[in-house]
C-alpha cells in the first residue's frame, strides 16, 4: 500500500502530520507501507488536489476524512486498516485486467487487420458476418482500453471523472471520425484499382452495422485519447528543435519549446510522465551548458536538477521505451557535474559519488562502445584523484585496471590509446610516489608519457607534457641526472608556450615551470635569470584569477618561501651588527607579499561551502603558513600586517561561523529591505548547519547510500555561494584591519606568541599604543619542539602505566604497575616543571617584565592578560609559566596577572558583546558520566549544586550526544563531567563521543558560561594547530562567552575542589554571575599551587577562554 502526504510549502503542521501518520501506520500493523511526502509546488496543483492550506492525507488516491487539517490518530488507524483490503483488491483488478487486455488486444488487432486486408472484401464480409466483426472490434477496443488502464494505472478512471458531461458527448464525435477515417483508409488502400465507388460502398457496409457499438467504446476511451494520446503525438513535431536546443545548452529555448506543448495536466499519472520528460530535457540542457561554460551558480542549479530528475526516474512507476537511456544520460551527466563540483570546492563526497556512479555505469554498459570507454577513462581519473587525497592503494589498483582495459588492442583507436597512456602514466607515477622504492613504476610512467606525446590530440597534449615533467623531476631527485632536469625545464617551457598560444595557460602550468627552475637553483649554481624567471612564474600563477584558488595559493606560497630562503641566505652572510642590505630587504618584502597573498587565499580554499573534513584536509597541507607569513612580515618591518595575517590565517573554519554572527546588516535595512531580508534568511540557514557533515539521502544511489552525503553539502554550498555574492554586492565583505583588531585589548593587553623557523616573537597589542614586538631567542622554535616531545613521552609513559594497572592479573602485577604509576607521575611532574621554567625564561619573562614590572600583592588588584598563541605555541601552557617554588615568589605568570586565552582577536571582541536575548531564568545543563576512573564525579556534582541547586542533569544513560545537543540551545550554562576524547570532544555514556563537529552543528547556541571538567578539551589537533578544533573553541565561537577547559589531563582528586571553588566565587547573593570567571579560576588554582607547587599536573591543565 502507498500513502501520500501532500502539503503546501508554508504549511505550519507538516512535521506534526508526518509523525502522526507514521505512528498510526505502526499501530495499524502497516509499518512496511511506503510513505511519501510531497510538497505541492503551486496553488493550482493544490486546488486540484483539494488542499486549501492544511495537510491532506490521500490513501490510494482518495481523502478518507473529507476535510483539510490533521486527522486524529484514531481516524488514521481506522482509515489505514480499512484501506488495506481495498488497496489489495484494486491491485488484483489492475493486474487481471491488464494481463487479459494485452492478450485480447493482440488477438483483436490481428483479426481486424486480417479481415480488412483480404483481397475480396465482399466475400470476407459475407464469410465473417456482422457478429464476428462486432466481436473483433469490441474485444480489441474495449480490452485495449483496459490495457491503457493498466499502463497508466488509473488514468482512465481519473480522466472519466474529471471530464464534463458535455465533453463526454463532443469529444467522441471527433475521435470516432478518426477511427472511421482509419478504417476507410485501410480499405481504400487495399481496394486500390477496384475504384472509388467500391471503397465507399465497402466502408459503408462495414461501419453501418456496428456504428452504435463502436461509438460506445470510443466514448469510454475518448478522455484517454484526448488527454494522453493526441498531446503526445503533437509533441513529436517538437523533438528535433528540442534536441538541437539541448545540444546547444540553451535552457531558455528548451523552456520555450516545452511551453508550446499541450500537457495532460488534468490526469496526474500523465502529468507525472510529462513532468519527468520536461525534467529530463532541462537537466540534460543544464549539464550541457556546464560543459560549455564555467559558472559555479550554473553548477549548483545543474546538480539540483540532475538529482531531482534522477529521483523522478527512480520513482516513476512504469517502464517506457528509452527510459534506460535517460537514466544513463542523467547519471553520466550527474557524474560530470559532480567532478566539476570536486574541482570547484574539492569535495571528497562528490568524488566518492562520481566513482560509485561510474562503477554502476560500467557494470551496465557494452564494453566496446565509445560511451563505455569514456566512462572507463573518467572512472580511472576519479580513482587517481581520490588516491591523491586518501592514499588508498585499492584506488590505484582499480585505476590501473581501467587504464589497462582501455589499452586493449581491440579498443585502441588513436584517441583512446592516447587517453589510456595518459591514465597509465599518471597511475604508474602515483605508484612510485606511494612506494619510492618501485623505480620500475617511475620508468613506466616516463615511457608512457613519451609514447603519448606522439599520438595525443590537442586536448590532452598539455596533460602529457605536465606528467612527463613531473616524472623527469622525480627521476632527477633520486638519480641526479642533469639531463633529466634540463629536459624537464625544456618541456615545462614548451607547456607554458603551448597553453599561452591557445589562451588556456593555468596556474598549474606556470607553477610546473617554476618548480623545475627551483630544482636547478637549489642543486647547483644557477644564473640570476633562473631566480628571476622562477619568481616571475610563481607570481603569474598566483595572479591568474580564473585558476582554482588552491593552485594560486600554492604558487603564492612558493613565491614567498623562495624569496624568504633567498633573504635568509643573505642574512646569514651578514657579520655582527651589520645592517641588512637593500637586496635582503627587497627579498623579505617579496616574501611578505607572496606569503600574504597565500594567507588571504586560505578562506577561499577552505571556504564555508565545503565539508568540515575537506576544510581540514586542505588546511592541514599548510599548517604553519600563517605563522611563517607573520614572521616574514616582521622581517620586512610590517608588524601590523603580521597581526592581520595571523588573524586571517588562524581558525579559518570557526571565523567563518563568526562572520555570520557578526556581519552587520543594519546598513542596508532601510535602503534595500528585500536584500536585507534575504541575507538574514541565508544567514539563519547557514548558522543552523554549522560546520556541516552532510547526511541527506541522494536519489541517485539510495541503495548503497554513497550519494547520501552530498545533498545537504550541495545545499550548503549553494547557500554559501549566495551569501558570499550578496555580501560582495553590498560591500559588507571587507577584510578586518588592525585599527579594528586593537579593540580586543580594551580591558588589558593581548599577547600573540608566534613561533616560526624564520623568527620567534611576542606581539603585545594595547588599545592605546603601537604594537610592541618582543623578539624571542632564535632557538625558541626548536626548544619548544624538544620540550613538547618530552612532555608527550612522559604522558605516554603515564598512560601505559595506568593501562598496565587496569590489566593486571594478580596482586604482584598490580603492585608492580602501581609502582610504575608513581614513577611515571614523578617523571611527568618533573618534565612539566622544566617546561614551565623554560617558558618563563625564554618567552613569558620578556612579556611580563615589560607589561607588569612591579608584582601585585593582592589577587584582586592583578591586571588581566590574554594569550593568543599561534602555531606550535598553541600547545604551550603559557598561563602557568614560571619558577614555581616558595623561595622565588612573583616569578610566575599567575603571580603577576590573571591570564586568559583567546584563539583570535575578533573572537575576543565578539565575546565582550552582551547576549542578544537575556533568558528570564538562566538554566544550567549538567552532563555527568560516572566511571570507575572518575570516582569523584558525585562529589563534584555536590560542590556545584551548593551554588547552582536548580539545573537539568543528564546522568549516565541519559547523557547521550543527542540529548545534550537537544537541550543545549535552551541553556545558558553548561557543566560537563566526563572523559575527554582525543578528537577534542566529550566521551559520553556508552563510549559515544560528542565531537566538536557535532557541537558546531547545534543551532541557536548563545550561552554565557561553560565548564568542561574533562581531559584535553582545549588541545589543538596536530594537523591543524591553528584551527582550534576542540570542544572549548567550538563553544566559544558558537556563542558561549566564558569557557573553562583543560590543556592536558586533569586529576580526578582535585577536580571537585576546583569546580566548587569556581562556582562559589561566581555566586554572590544567590545570583550566578560568570563575568568574573577568569578571576574565579585564578583564585582556585592559586590555592592549589600553594599547596602543591611541585605537582603542576593538578593545577596547570585548567585554562579560561573569554573576556
PDB file of N, CA and C in Angstrom, residues 426-436 441:
ATOM      1  N   UNK A 426      49.930   8.430 -15.329  1.00  0.00           N
ATOM      2  CA  UNK A 426      49.612   9.012 -14.024  1.00  0.00           C
ATOM      3  C   UNK A 426      49.505   7.947 -12.948  1.00  0.00           C
ATOM      4  N   UNK A 427      48.934   6.788 -13.296  1.00  0.00           N
ATOM      5  CA  UNK A 427      48.815   5.712 -12.312  1.00  0.00           C
ATOM      6  C   UNK A 427      50.195   5.219 -11.901  1.00  0.00           C
ATOM      7  N   UNK A 428      51.073   4.979 -12.854  1.00  0.00           N
ATOM      8  CA  UNK A 428      52.413   4.496 -12.509  1.00  0.00           C
ATOM      9  C   UNK A 428      53.200   5.544 -11.721  1.00  0.00           C
ATOM     10  N   UNK A 429      52.982   6.816 -12.043  1.00  0.00           N
ATOM     11  CA  UNK A 429      53.638   7.859 -11.257  1.00  0.00           C
ATOM     12  C   UNK A 429      53.094   7.848  -9.820  1.00  0.00           C
ATOM     13  N   UNK A 430      51.781   7.630  -9.679  1.00  0.00           N
ATOM     14  CA  UNK A 430      51.204   7.534  -8.339  1.00  0.00           C
ATOM     15  C   UNK A 430      51.727   6.333  -7.582  1.00  0.00           C
ATOM     16  N   UNK A 431      51.943   5.221  -8.266  1.00  0.00           N
ATOM     17  CA  UNK A 431      52.506   4.035  -7.616  1.00  0.00           C
ATOM     18  C   UNK A 431      53.908   4.333  -7.097  1.00  0.00           C
ATOM     19  N   UNK A 432      54.685   5.056  -7.887  1.00  0.00           N
ATOM     20  CA  UNK A 432      56.037   5.412  -7.451  1.00  0.00           C
ATOM     21  C   UNK A 432      55.997   6.321  -6.222  1.00  0.00           C
ATOM     22  N   UNK A 433      55.100   7.302  -6.224  1.00  0.00           N
ATOM     23  CA  UNK A 433      55.009   8.200  -5.077  1.00  0.00           C
ATOM     24  C   UNK A 433      54.588   7.454  -3.817  1.00  0.00           C
ATOM     25  N   UNK A 434      53.746   6.408  -3.986  1.00  0.00           N
ATOM     26  CA  UNK A 434      53.332   5.611  -2.831  1.00  0.00           C
ATOM     27  C   UNK A 434      54.466   4.727  -2.331  1.00  0.00           C
ATOM     28  N   UNK A 435      55.301   4.271  -3.241  1.00  0.00           N
ATOM     29  CA  UNK A 435      56.430   3.397  -2.890  1.00  0.00           C
ATOM     30  C   UNK A 435      57.653   3.855  -3.671  1.00  0.00           C
ATOM     31  N   UNK A 436      58.442   4.784  -3.118  1.00  0.00           N
ATOM     32  CA  UNK A 436      59.605   5.315  -3.854  1.00  0.00           C
ATOM     33  C   UNK A 436      60.644   4.255  -4.224  1.00  0.00           C
ATOM     34  N   UNK A 441      58.061   1.535 -11.729  1.00  0.00           N
ATOM     35  CA  UNK A 441      56.822   2.269 -11.979  1.00  0.00           C
ATOM     36  C   UNK A 441      57.132   3.656 -12.525  1.00  0.00           C
TER      37      UNK A 441
END
